Short mmCIF file of N, CA and C and ligand atoms in Angstrom, two decimals:
data_model
loop_
_atom_site.label_atom_id
_atom_site.label_comp_id
_atom_site.label_asym_id
_atom_site.label_seq_id
_atom_site.Cartn_x
_atom_site.Cartn_y
_atom_site.Cartn_z
N MET A 289 18.98 -29.75 24.23
CA MET A 289 17.73 -30.50 24.22
C MET A 289 16.58 -29.56 24.56
N SER A 290 15.52 -29.60 23.76
CA SER A 290 14.40 -28.69 24.04
C SER A 290 13.45 -29.29 25.04
N LYS A 291 12.74 -28.36 25.81
CA LYS A 291 11.83 -28.81 26.86
C LYS A 291 10.58 -29.37 26.23
N SER A 292 10.07 -30.43 26.81
CA SER A 292 8.83 -31.00 26.29
C SER A 292 7.65 -30.14 26.70
N LYS A 293 6.63 -30.10 25.90
CA LYS A 293 5.44 -29.28 26.16
C LYS A 293 4.71 -29.75 27.38
N ASN A 294 4.86 -31.07 27.67
CA ASN A 294 4.09 -31.65 28.78
C ASN A 294 4.80 -31.54 30.13
N GLU A 295 6.04 -30.98 30.13
CA GLU A 295 6.79 -30.87 31.39
C GLU A 295 6.04 -29.96 32.37
N PRO A 296 5.86 -30.32 33.67
CA PRO A 296 5.05 -29.51 34.62
C PRO A 296 5.69 -28.15 34.89
N LYS A 297 4.87 -27.10 34.97
CA LYS A 297 5.36 -25.75 35.26
C LYS A 297 5.72 -25.64 36.74
N PRO A 298 6.68 -24.74 37.08
CA PRO A 298 7.02 -24.56 38.51
C PRO A 298 5.81 -24.01 39.27
N PRO A 299 5.68 -24.36 40.53
CA PRO A 299 4.51 -23.95 41.33
C PRO A 299 4.58 -22.47 41.71
N ARG A 300 4.37 -21.60 40.69
CA ARG A 300 4.54 -20.16 40.88
C ARG A 300 3.53 -19.57 41.85
N ARG A 301 2.29 -20.00 41.74
CA ARG A 301 1.21 -19.47 42.60
C ARG A 301 1.48 -19.72 44.06
N SER A 302 1.88 -20.98 44.32
CA SER A 302 2.06 -21.32 45.73
C SER A 302 3.25 -20.55 46.31
N PHE A 303 4.27 -20.27 45.45
CA PHE A 303 5.41 -19.48 45.95
C PHE A 303 4.96 -18.06 46.33
N LEU A 304 4.14 -17.46 45.45
CA LEU A 304 3.62 -16.11 45.73
C LEU A 304 2.77 -16.09 47.00
N ALA A 305 1.95 -17.11 47.16
CA ALA A 305 1.08 -17.17 48.34
C ALA A 305 1.91 -17.23 49.61
N VAL A 306 3.01 -18.00 49.57
CA VAL A 306 3.87 -18.11 50.76
C VAL A 306 4.53 -16.78 51.05
N ALA A 307 5.00 -16.10 49.97
CA ALA A 307 5.67 -14.81 50.16
C ALA A 307 4.71 -13.80 50.77
N VAL A 308 3.48 -13.74 50.23
CA VAL A 308 2.48 -12.79 50.75
C VAL A 308 2.17 -13.11 52.21
N ALA A 309 2.04 -14.39 52.51
CA ALA A 309 1.73 -14.79 53.88
C ALA A 309 2.85 -14.39 54.82
N LEU A 310 4.10 -14.54 54.36
CA LEU A 310 5.24 -14.17 55.21
C LEU A 310 5.26 -12.67 55.49
N VAL A 311 5.03 -11.87 54.42
CA VAL A 311 5.03 -10.40 54.60
C VAL A 311 3.90 -10.00 55.54
N ALA A 312 2.72 -10.56 55.32
CA ALA A 312 1.57 -10.21 56.16
C ALA A 312 1.84 -10.59 57.61
N GLY A 313 2.41 -11.77 57.80
CA GLY A 313 2.72 -12.22 59.16
C GLY A 313 3.73 -11.31 59.82
N GLY A 314 4.75 -10.89 59.04
CA GLY A 314 5.77 -9.97 59.58
C GLY A 314 5.15 -8.66 60.00
N LEU A 315 4.28 -8.13 59.13
CA LEU A 315 3.62 -6.85 59.46
C LEU A 315 2.77 -6.98 60.71
N ALA A 316 2.06 -8.10 60.81
CA ALA A 316 1.19 -8.31 61.96
C ALA A 316 2.01 -8.35 63.24
N ALA A 317 3.23 -8.90 63.14
CA ALA A 317 4.06 -8.99 64.34
C ALA A 317 4.68 -7.65 64.69
N VAL A 318 5.04 -6.86 63.65
CA VAL A 318 5.77 -5.61 63.89
C VAL A 318 4.85 -4.46 64.27
N THR A 319 3.61 -4.45 63.75
CA THR A 319 2.72 -3.31 63.97
C THR A 319 2.48 -3.01 65.45
N PRO A 320 2.12 -4.00 66.28
CA PRO A 320 1.90 -3.66 67.70
C PRO A 320 3.15 -3.09 68.35
N LEU A 321 4.32 -3.60 67.94
CA LEU A 321 5.58 -3.10 68.51
C LEU A 321 5.78 -1.64 68.13
N ALA A 322 5.52 -1.32 66.84
CA ALA A 322 5.69 0.06 66.38
C ALA A 322 4.72 0.99 67.09
N VAL A 323 3.47 0.51 67.27
CA VAL A 323 2.47 1.33 67.96
C VAL A 323 2.91 1.57 69.41
N GLY A 324 3.44 0.52 70.03
CA GLY A 324 3.90 0.64 71.42
C GLY A 324 5.04 1.64 71.54
N ILE A 325 6.00 1.56 70.62
CA ILE A 325 7.15 2.49 70.65
C ILE A 325 6.66 3.92 70.44
N ALA A 326 5.74 4.11 69.48
CA ALA A 326 5.22 5.45 69.22
C ALA A 326 4.52 6.01 70.45
N ALA A 327 3.71 5.15 71.11
CA ALA A 327 2.98 5.62 72.30
C ALA A 327 3.96 5.98 73.42
N PHE A 328 5.07 5.22 73.51
CA PHE A 328 6.06 5.47 74.56
C PHE A 328 6.80 6.79 74.31
N LEU A 329 7.08 7.07 73.03
CA LEU A 329 7.87 8.26 72.71
C LEU A 329 7.04 9.53 72.57
N THR A 330 5.75 9.39 72.35
CA THR A 330 4.90 10.57 72.12
C THR A 330 5.05 11.65 73.19
N PRO A 331 5.08 11.30 74.50
CA PRO A 331 5.19 12.37 75.51
C PRO A 331 6.42 13.25 75.33
N LEU A 332 7.49 12.70 74.72
CA LEU A 332 8.70 13.50 74.53
C LEU A 332 8.44 14.68 73.60
N PHE A 333 7.49 14.51 72.69
CA PHE A 333 7.24 15.55 71.68
C PHE A 333 6.02 16.40 72.01
N ARG A 334 5.39 16.07 73.16
CA ARG A 334 4.21 16.84 73.55
C ARG A 334 4.66 18.21 74.05
N ARG A 335 3.98 19.25 73.61
CA ARG A 335 4.35 20.60 74.01
C ARG A 335 3.93 20.83 75.46
N ARG A 336 4.89 21.34 76.26
CA ARG A 336 4.57 21.60 77.66
C ARG A 336 3.70 22.83 77.79
N GLU A 337 2.69 22.77 78.64
CA GLU A 337 1.83 23.94 78.83
C GLU A 337 2.44 24.86 79.87
N THR A 338 2.26 26.17 79.65
CA THR A 338 2.73 27.13 80.63
C THR A 338 1.69 27.22 81.73
N PRO A 339 2.08 26.89 82.97
CA PRO A 339 1.05 26.89 84.01
C PRO A 339 0.62 28.29 84.40
N SER A 340 -0.68 28.43 84.60
CA SER A 340 -1.23 29.65 85.18
C SER A 340 -1.40 29.33 86.65
N VAL A 341 -0.79 30.11 87.52
CA VAL A 341 -0.71 29.73 88.92
C VAL A 341 -1.26 30.84 89.82
N ARG A 342 -2.05 30.42 90.80
CA ARG A 342 -2.54 31.38 91.79
C ARG A 342 -1.40 31.59 92.78
N VAL A 343 -0.93 32.84 92.89
CA VAL A 343 0.24 33.06 93.76
C VAL A 343 -0.08 33.84 95.04
N ALA A 344 -1.20 34.60 95.04
CA ALA A 344 -1.48 35.41 96.23
C ALA A 344 -2.91 35.93 96.18
N LEU A 345 -3.33 36.48 97.30
CA LEU A 345 -4.57 37.25 97.31
C LEU A 345 -4.17 38.70 97.07
N LEU A 346 -5.04 39.44 96.41
CA LEU A 346 -4.68 40.83 96.11
C LEU A 346 -4.42 41.62 97.39
N GLN A 347 -5.13 41.27 98.45
CA GLN A 347 -4.94 42.01 99.70
C GLN A 347 -3.56 41.78 100.32
N GLN A 348 -2.85 40.76 99.83
CA GLN A 348 -1.48 40.52 100.31
C GLN A 348 -0.48 41.41 99.58
N VAL A 349 -0.97 42.16 98.60
CA VAL A 349 -0.08 43.03 97.81
C VAL A 349 -0.60 44.46 97.88
N PRO A 350 -0.38 45.14 99.00
CA PRO A 350 -0.85 46.53 99.10
C PRO A 350 -0.21 47.41 98.03
N ASP A 351 -0.93 48.47 97.66
CA ASP A 351 -0.40 49.33 96.58
C ASP A 351 0.55 50.39 97.15
N ASP A 352 1.64 49.88 97.73
CA ASP A 352 2.64 50.78 98.30
C ASP A 352 3.96 50.74 97.51
N GLY A 353 3.96 50.06 96.39
CA GLY A 353 5.17 50.03 95.55
C GLY A 353 6.28 49.14 96.08
N MET A 354 6.01 48.39 97.17
CA MET A 354 7.05 47.56 97.76
C MET A 354 6.95 46.12 97.24
N PRO A 355 8.05 45.55 96.76
CA PRO A 355 8.00 44.18 96.24
C PRO A 355 7.78 43.16 97.37
N ARG A 356 7.00 42.16 97.06
CA ARG A 356 6.80 41.05 97.99
C ARG A 356 7.00 39.75 97.22
N SER A 357 7.69 38.81 97.83
CA SER A 357 7.95 37.58 97.08
C SER A 357 6.96 36.49 97.45
N PHE A 358 6.61 35.68 96.47
CA PHE A 358 5.67 34.58 96.67
C PHE A 358 6.20 33.35 95.92
N PRO A 359 6.06 32.19 96.55
CA PRO A 359 6.47 30.96 95.83
C PRO A 359 5.48 30.64 94.74
N VAL A 360 5.95 30.00 93.71
CA VAL A 360 5.06 29.53 92.64
C VAL A 360 4.98 28.01 92.78
N VAL A 361 3.80 27.54 93.13
CA VAL A 361 3.60 26.10 93.37
C VAL A 361 2.63 25.57 92.33
N ALA A 362 3.04 24.53 91.65
CA ALA A 362 2.19 23.96 90.58
C ALA A 362 2.53 22.49 90.40
N ASN A 363 1.70 21.81 89.66
CA ASN A 363 1.99 20.42 89.32
C ASN A 363 3.09 20.43 88.27
N ARG A 364 4.13 19.64 88.53
CA ARG A 364 5.22 19.57 87.56
C ARG A 364 5.05 18.29 86.74
N VAL A 365 5.20 18.45 85.43
CA VAL A 365 5.00 17.29 84.56
C VAL A 365 6.20 17.15 83.65
N ASP A 366 6.82 15.95 83.66
CA ASP A 366 7.86 15.72 82.66
C ASP A 366 7.29 14.77 81.62
N ALA A 367 8.13 14.16 80.80
CA ALA A 367 7.60 13.36 79.69
C ALA A 367 6.62 12.29 80.15
N TRP A 368 6.92 11.63 81.26
CA TRP A 368 6.07 10.49 81.63
C TRP A 368 5.46 10.61 83.02
N ASN A 369 5.92 11.59 83.84
CA ASN A 369 5.46 11.63 85.22
C ASN A 369 4.81 12.96 85.57
N ARG A 370 3.99 12.92 86.62
CA ARG A 370 3.32 14.12 87.10
C ARG A 370 3.61 14.20 88.59
N TYR A 371 4.17 15.34 89.02
CA TYR A 371 4.50 15.54 90.43
C TYR A 371 3.61 16.65 90.96
N PRO A 372 2.65 16.32 91.81
CA PRO A 372 1.70 17.36 92.26
C PRO A 372 2.34 18.35 93.24
N ALA A 373 1.84 19.60 93.18
CA ALA A 373 2.19 20.66 94.13
C ALA A 373 3.69 20.79 94.39
N GLN A 374 4.44 21.09 93.36
CA GLN A 374 5.89 21.29 93.49
C GLN A 374 6.20 22.79 93.42
N ARG A 375 7.21 23.21 94.16
CA ARG A 375 7.64 24.60 94.03
C ARG A 375 8.45 24.72 92.75
N ILE A 376 7.97 25.49 91.80
CA ILE A 376 8.66 25.58 90.51
C ILE A 376 9.34 26.93 90.32
N GLY A 377 9.23 27.82 91.29
CA GLY A 377 9.91 29.10 91.18
C GLY A 377 9.34 30.09 92.18
N ALA A 378 9.64 31.36 91.94
CA ALA A 378 9.14 32.41 92.83
C ALA A 378 8.97 33.69 92.01
N VAL A 379 8.05 34.52 92.46
CA VAL A 379 7.85 35.81 91.79
C VAL A 379 7.82 36.93 92.82
N TYR A 380 8.16 38.11 92.35
CA TYR A 380 7.93 39.33 93.14
C TYR A 380 6.70 40.00 92.57
N LEU A 381 5.79 40.41 93.45
CA LEU A 381 4.64 41.21 93.04
C LEU A 381 4.85 42.61 93.56
N VAL A 382 4.66 43.59 92.69
CA VAL A 382 4.85 45.00 93.07
C VAL A 382 3.62 45.77 92.60
N ARG A 383 2.93 46.43 93.53
CA ARG A 383 1.75 47.21 93.12
C ARG A 383 1.99 48.68 93.43
N GLU A 384 2.02 49.45 92.39
CA GLU A 384 2.24 50.89 92.54
C GLU A 384 1.01 51.55 93.16
N PRO A 385 1.17 52.68 93.84
CA PRO A 385 0.04 53.36 94.45
C PRO A 385 -1.07 53.62 93.42
N GLY A 386 -2.28 53.19 93.75
CA GLY A 386 -3.44 53.41 92.88
C GLY A 386 -3.60 52.36 91.79
N ALA A 387 -2.61 51.50 91.63
CA ALA A 387 -2.70 50.48 90.57
C ALA A 387 -3.63 49.35 91.01
N GLU A 388 -4.42 48.87 90.07
CA GLU A 388 -5.32 47.76 90.40
C GLU A 388 -4.56 46.44 90.37
N LYS A 389 -3.72 46.33 89.36
CA LYS A 389 -3.03 45.05 89.12
C LYS A 389 -1.56 45.16 89.49
N PRO A 390 -1.01 44.17 90.18
CA PRO A 390 0.44 44.24 90.45
C PRO A 390 1.27 43.82 89.24
N LEU A 391 2.51 44.24 89.26
CA LEU A 391 3.49 43.78 88.27
C LEU A 391 4.09 42.50 88.84
N ALA A 392 4.28 41.49 88.00
CA ALA A 392 4.90 40.25 88.45
C ALA A 392 6.26 40.09 87.78
N LEU A 393 7.28 39.87 88.58
CA LEU A 393 8.64 39.69 88.06
C LEU A 393 9.18 38.34 88.52
N SER A 394 9.70 37.56 87.59
CA SER A 394 10.30 36.29 87.99
C SER A 394 11.52 36.58 88.86
N ALA A 395 11.67 35.79 89.93
CA ALA A 395 12.82 35.99 90.83
C ALA A 395 14.07 35.29 90.30
N LYS A 396 13.96 34.65 89.16
CA LYS A 396 15.13 33.94 88.60
C LYS A 396 15.98 34.92 87.79
N CYS A 397 17.24 35.03 88.15
CA CYS A 397 18.11 36.00 87.47
C CYS A 397 18.35 35.57 86.02
N PRO A 398 18.16 36.49 85.06
CA PRO A 398 18.36 36.14 83.65
C PRO A 398 19.82 35.82 83.30
N HIS A 399 20.76 36.12 84.22
CA HIS A 399 22.16 35.83 83.90
C HIS A 399 22.45 34.33 84.03
N ALA A 400 22.30 33.80 85.25
CA ALA A 400 22.61 32.38 85.43
C ALA A 400 21.59 31.69 86.32
N GLY A 401 20.49 32.34 86.61
CA GLY A 401 19.40 31.67 87.31
C GLY A 401 19.40 31.76 88.82
N CYS A 402 20.30 32.56 89.42
CA CYS A 402 20.27 32.70 90.88
C CYS A 402 18.98 33.39 91.32
N PHE A 403 18.64 33.21 92.58
CA PHE A 403 17.44 33.84 93.13
C PHE A 403 17.76 35.31 93.44
N ILE A 404 17.07 36.21 92.77
CA ILE A 404 17.30 37.64 92.97
C ILE A 404 16.73 38.05 94.33
N GLY A 405 17.50 38.82 95.06
CA GLY A 405 17.09 39.18 96.41
C GLY A 405 16.50 40.58 96.50
N TYR A 406 15.74 40.75 97.56
CA TYR A 406 15.21 42.10 97.84
C TYR A 406 15.21 42.30 99.35
N ALA A 407 15.82 43.37 99.79
CA ALA A 407 15.81 43.71 101.21
C ALA A 407 14.70 44.74 101.44
N PRO A 408 13.77 44.46 102.38
CA PRO A 408 12.66 45.39 102.60
C PRO A 408 13.15 46.82 102.77
N GLY A 409 12.53 47.72 102.03
CA GLY A 409 12.89 49.14 102.12
C GLY A 409 13.93 49.55 101.09
N ALA A 410 14.60 48.57 100.46
CA ALA A 410 15.64 48.91 99.48
C ALA A 410 15.01 49.48 98.22
N GLU A 411 15.81 50.19 97.48
CA GLU A 411 15.32 50.83 96.24
C GLU A 411 15.55 49.96 95.02
N MET A 412 16.12 48.80 95.22
CA MET A 412 16.40 47.93 94.07
C MET A 412 16.49 46.47 94.49
N PHE A 413 16.41 45.60 93.48
CA PHE A 413 16.68 44.18 93.69
C PHE A 413 18.17 43.97 93.44
N THR A 414 18.74 42.97 94.10
CA THR A 414 20.14 42.65 93.80
C THR A 414 20.30 41.14 93.66
N CYS A 415 21.15 40.75 92.74
CA CYS A 415 21.43 39.32 92.58
C CYS A 415 22.70 39.01 93.36
N PRO A 416 22.65 38.04 94.27
CA PRO A 416 23.81 37.76 95.13
C PRO A 416 24.97 37.09 94.39
N CYS A 417 24.69 36.53 93.21
CA CYS A 417 25.74 35.74 92.54
C CYS A 417 26.79 36.61 91.84
N HIS A 418 26.34 37.56 91.02
CA HIS A 418 27.33 38.37 90.28
C HIS A 418 26.94 39.85 90.31
N THR A 419 26.25 40.22 91.39
CA THR A 419 25.97 41.63 91.72
C THR A 419 25.15 42.42 90.71
N SER A 420 24.37 41.78 89.88
CA SER A 420 23.48 42.56 89.00
C SER A 420 22.44 43.27 89.87
N GLU A 421 22.10 44.48 89.45
CA GLU A 421 21.10 45.26 90.20
C GLU A 421 19.95 45.62 89.27
N PHE A 422 18.75 45.57 89.83
CA PHE A 422 17.54 45.86 89.04
C PHE A 422 16.67 46.86 89.80
N LYS A 423 16.06 47.77 89.04
CA LYS A 423 15.11 48.70 89.66
C LYS A 423 13.86 47.92 90.06
N LEU A 424 12.96 48.59 90.78
CA LEU A 424 11.77 47.89 91.28
C LEU A 424 10.78 47.56 90.16
N ASP A 425 10.99 48.11 88.95
CA ASP A 425 10.16 47.68 87.82
C ASP A 425 10.86 46.59 87.00
N GLY A 426 11.99 46.11 87.50
CA GLY A 426 12.69 45.00 86.84
C GLY A 426 13.78 45.43 85.87
N ALA A 427 13.86 46.72 85.53
CA ALA A 427 14.88 47.17 84.58
C ALA A 427 16.27 47.13 85.24
N ARG A 428 17.29 46.84 84.44
CA ARG A 428 18.65 46.81 84.99
C ARG A 428 19.09 48.22 85.35
N VAL A 429 19.67 48.36 86.52
CA VAL A 429 20.07 49.70 86.98
C VAL A 429 21.10 50.29 86.04
N HIS A 430 22.07 49.50 85.59
CA HIS A 430 23.13 50.02 84.73
C HIS A 430 23.02 49.51 83.29
N GLY A 431 21.81 49.19 82.89
CA GLY A 431 21.60 48.77 81.50
C GLY A 431 22.53 47.65 81.07
N ASP A 432 23.08 47.78 79.87
CA ASP A 432 23.94 46.72 79.33
C ASP A 432 25.26 46.58 80.08
N ALA A 433 25.55 47.52 81.01
CA ALA A 433 26.78 47.38 81.79
C ALA A 433 26.61 46.35 82.91
N GLU A 434 25.36 45.92 83.17
CA GLU A 434 25.14 44.89 84.20
C GLU A 434 25.60 43.53 83.66
N VAL A 435 25.90 42.63 84.58
CA VAL A 435 26.25 41.27 84.16
C VAL A 435 25.04 40.59 83.53
N SER A 436 23.86 40.86 84.08
CA SER A 436 22.66 40.23 83.52
C SER A 436 22.41 40.75 82.11
N PRO A 437 22.20 39.87 81.16
CA PRO A 437 22.05 40.31 79.77
C PRO A 437 20.71 40.96 79.46
N ARG A 438 19.74 40.83 80.36
CA ARG A 438 18.44 41.47 80.13
C ARG A 438 17.81 41.83 81.47
N ASP A 439 16.71 42.60 81.38
CA ASP A 439 15.98 42.98 82.59
C ASP A 439 15.34 41.74 83.21
N MET A 440 14.82 41.90 84.42
CA MET A 440 14.08 40.78 85.04
C MET A 440 12.90 40.43 84.14
N ASP A 441 12.51 39.17 84.14
CA ASP A 441 11.42 38.73 83.27
C ASP A 441 10.07 39.06 83.90
N ALA A 442 9.31 39.93 83.22
CA ALA A 442 7.96 40.26 83.69
C ALA A 442 7.01 39.17 83.19
N LEU A 443 6.05 38.80 84.02
CA LEU A 443 5.13 37.71 83.70
C LEU A 443 3.69 38.25 83.62
N PRO A 444 2.87 37.68 82.72
CA PRO A 444 1.48 38.12 82.62
C PRO A 444 0.71 37.85 83.91
N VAL A 445 -0.09 38.84 84.31
CA VAL A 445 -0.87 38.75 85.56
C VAL A 445 -2.35 38.82 85.24
N GLU A 446 -3.13 38.04 85.99
CA GLU A 446 -4.58 38.09 85.83
C GLU A 446 -5.20 38.15 87.22
N LEU A 447 -6.21 39.03 87.39
CA LEU A 447 -6.93 39.09 88.66
C LEU A 447 -8.22 38.30 88.50
N ARG A 448 -8.52 37.44 89.48
CA ARG A 448 -9.76 36.65 89.41
C ARG A 448 -10.57 36.89 90.67
N GLU A 449 -11.77 37.40 90.48
CA GLU A 449 -12.65 37.63 91.62
C GLU A 449 -13.36 36.33 91.92
N VAL A 450 -13.19 35.81 93.12
CA VAL A 450 -13.73 34.48 93.41
C VAL A 450 -14.85 34.51 94.45
N GLY A 451 -15.28 35.70 94.86
CA GLY A 451 -16.38 35.76 95.82
C GLY A 451 -16.31 37.02 96.64
N ILE A 452 -17.20 37.09 97.62
CA ILE A 452 -17.24 38.27 98.49
C ILE A 452 -17.15 37.79 99.93
N ALA A 453 -16.28 38.39 100.71
CA ALA A 453 -16.15 38.03 102.12
C ALA A 453 -16.16 39.33 102.92
N ASP A 454 -17.03 39.36 103.94
CA ASP A 454 -17.17 40.56 104.79
C ASP A 454 -17.41 41.80 103.94
N GLY A 455 -18.20 41.66 102.90
CA GLY A 455 -18.54 42.81 102.06
C GLY A 455 -17.44 43.21 101.10
N LEU A 456 -16.31 42.49 101.13
CA LEU A 456 -15.20 42.85 100.24
C LEU A 456 -15.00 41.76 99.18
N ALA A 457 -14.66 42.21 97.97
CA ALA A 457 -14.41 41.24 96.89
C ALA A 457 -13.16 40.44 97.23
N HIS A 458 -13.26 39.16 97.03
CA HIS A 458 -12.14 38.27 97.29
C HIS A 458 -11.44 38.07 95.94
N VAL A 459 -10.26 38.68 95.80
CA VAL A 459 -9.59 38.67 94.50
C VAL A 459 -8.26 37.92 94.59
N GLU A 460 -8.05 37.02 93.66
CA GLU A 460 -6.80 36.26 93.63
C GLU A 460 -5.90 36.79 92.51
N VAL A 461 -4.60 36.69 92.75
CA VAL A 461 -3.61 37.10 91.74
C VAL A 461 -3.06 35.83 91.09
N TRP A 462 -3.27 35.71 89.80
CA TRP A 462 -2.77 34.56 89.04
C TRP A 462 -1.68 35.02 88.09
N VAL A 463 -0.65 34.21 87.97
CA VAL A 463 0.49 34.55 87.12
C VAL A 463 0.72 33.43 86.12
N GLN A 464 0.97 33.82 84.89
CA GLN A 464 1.36 32.81 83.89
C GLN A 464 2.86 32.62 84.04
N PHE A 465 3.25 31.47 84.55
CA PHE A 465 4.64 31.29 84.91
C PHE A 465 5.50 30.85 83.72
N LEU A 466 5.90 31.85 82.94
CA LEU A 466 6.78 31.58 81.79
C LEU A 466 8.20 31.44 82.30
N ASP A 467 8.92 30.53 81.68
CA ASP A 467 10.31 30.32 82.09
C ASP A 467 11.21 30.52 80.87
N PHE A 468 12.25 31.33 81.05
CA PHE A 468 13.11 31.64 79.91
C PHE A 468 14.54 31.17 80.18
N GLN A 469 15.25 30.90 79.11
CA GLN A 469 16.64 30.47 79.24
C GLN A 469 17.48 31.61 79.79
N THR A 470 18.47 31.26 80.59
CA THR A 470 19.36 32.27 81.13
C THR A 470 20.50 32.53 80.14
N GLY A 471 21.17 33.69 80.34
CA GLY A 471 22.36 34.00 79.56
C GLY A 471 22.12 34.62 78.21
N HIS A 472 20.85 34.92 77.89
CA HIS A 472 20.55 35.51 76.58
C HIS A 472 19.92 36.89 76.75
N LYS A 473 20.20 37.75 75.79
CA LYS A 473 19.60 39.08 75.79
C LYS A 473 18.09 38.99 75.51
N GLU A 474 17.73 38.04 74.63
CA GLU A 474 16.30 37.86 74.30
C GLU A 474 15.69 36.84 75.25
N GLN A 475 14.37 36.90 75.35
CA GLN A 475 13.66 35.91 76.14
C GLN A 475 13.42 34.67 75.26
N ILE A 476 14.13 33.60 75.56
CA ILE A 476 13.96 32.34 74.81
C ILE A 476 13.32 31.34 75.76
N PRO A 477 12.09 30.91 75.46
CA PRO A 477 11.43 29.97 76.39
C PRO A 477 12.25 28.70 76.57
N THR A 478 12.23 28.18 77.81
CA THR A 478 12.87 26.89 78.04
C THR A 478 12.01 25.82 77.38
N ALA A 479 12.61 24.68 77.10
CA ALA A 479 11.88 23.64 76.34
C ALA A 479 10.65 23.19 77.09
S1 FES B 513 23.21 34.97 88.30
FE1 FES B 513 22.53 36.96 88.72
S2 FES B 513 24.15 38.21 88.08
FE2 FES B 513 24.85 36.21 87.68
#
């Protein structure tokens, strides 16, 4: 039997309108959720800044070639939290006779992260964990024969003159506290 010409057409427009309304409503409901999730996860992908830290006054590091250790205190930040004034490591500062700027060496052993020791007057640093030995410039005493896969990590140093006291320049020693993974011959920054 053939369809009559006068038979009413299906309500196609209204079906499309309902479908569009449903999709739009769904998007409206999902968008704030997606934005919220993105905002929550963004800190995970934010690149951590390497802190530049004031570790000492220059006058605390006489140019006698003797290492002195200083704590590195900075604000610690993880993905979502900020912890003010935390001890994040330690450095040795060594200033050779006549040198203006000290050398900064991370006290973290490149082998497994133990705190490298220095006995006043000694000719070298020693790691108490697996006996690696380092010269006062951070080089391994026995090269590749040491347990530590690389020399002590030297850190960039900056001197900042912050004023004059008693006729003398007041100079601070700032260190860029880079942190590297242990157990590697190369310096690989920690995440
Ligand atoms: S942690 Fe220093 S030698 Fe192993």
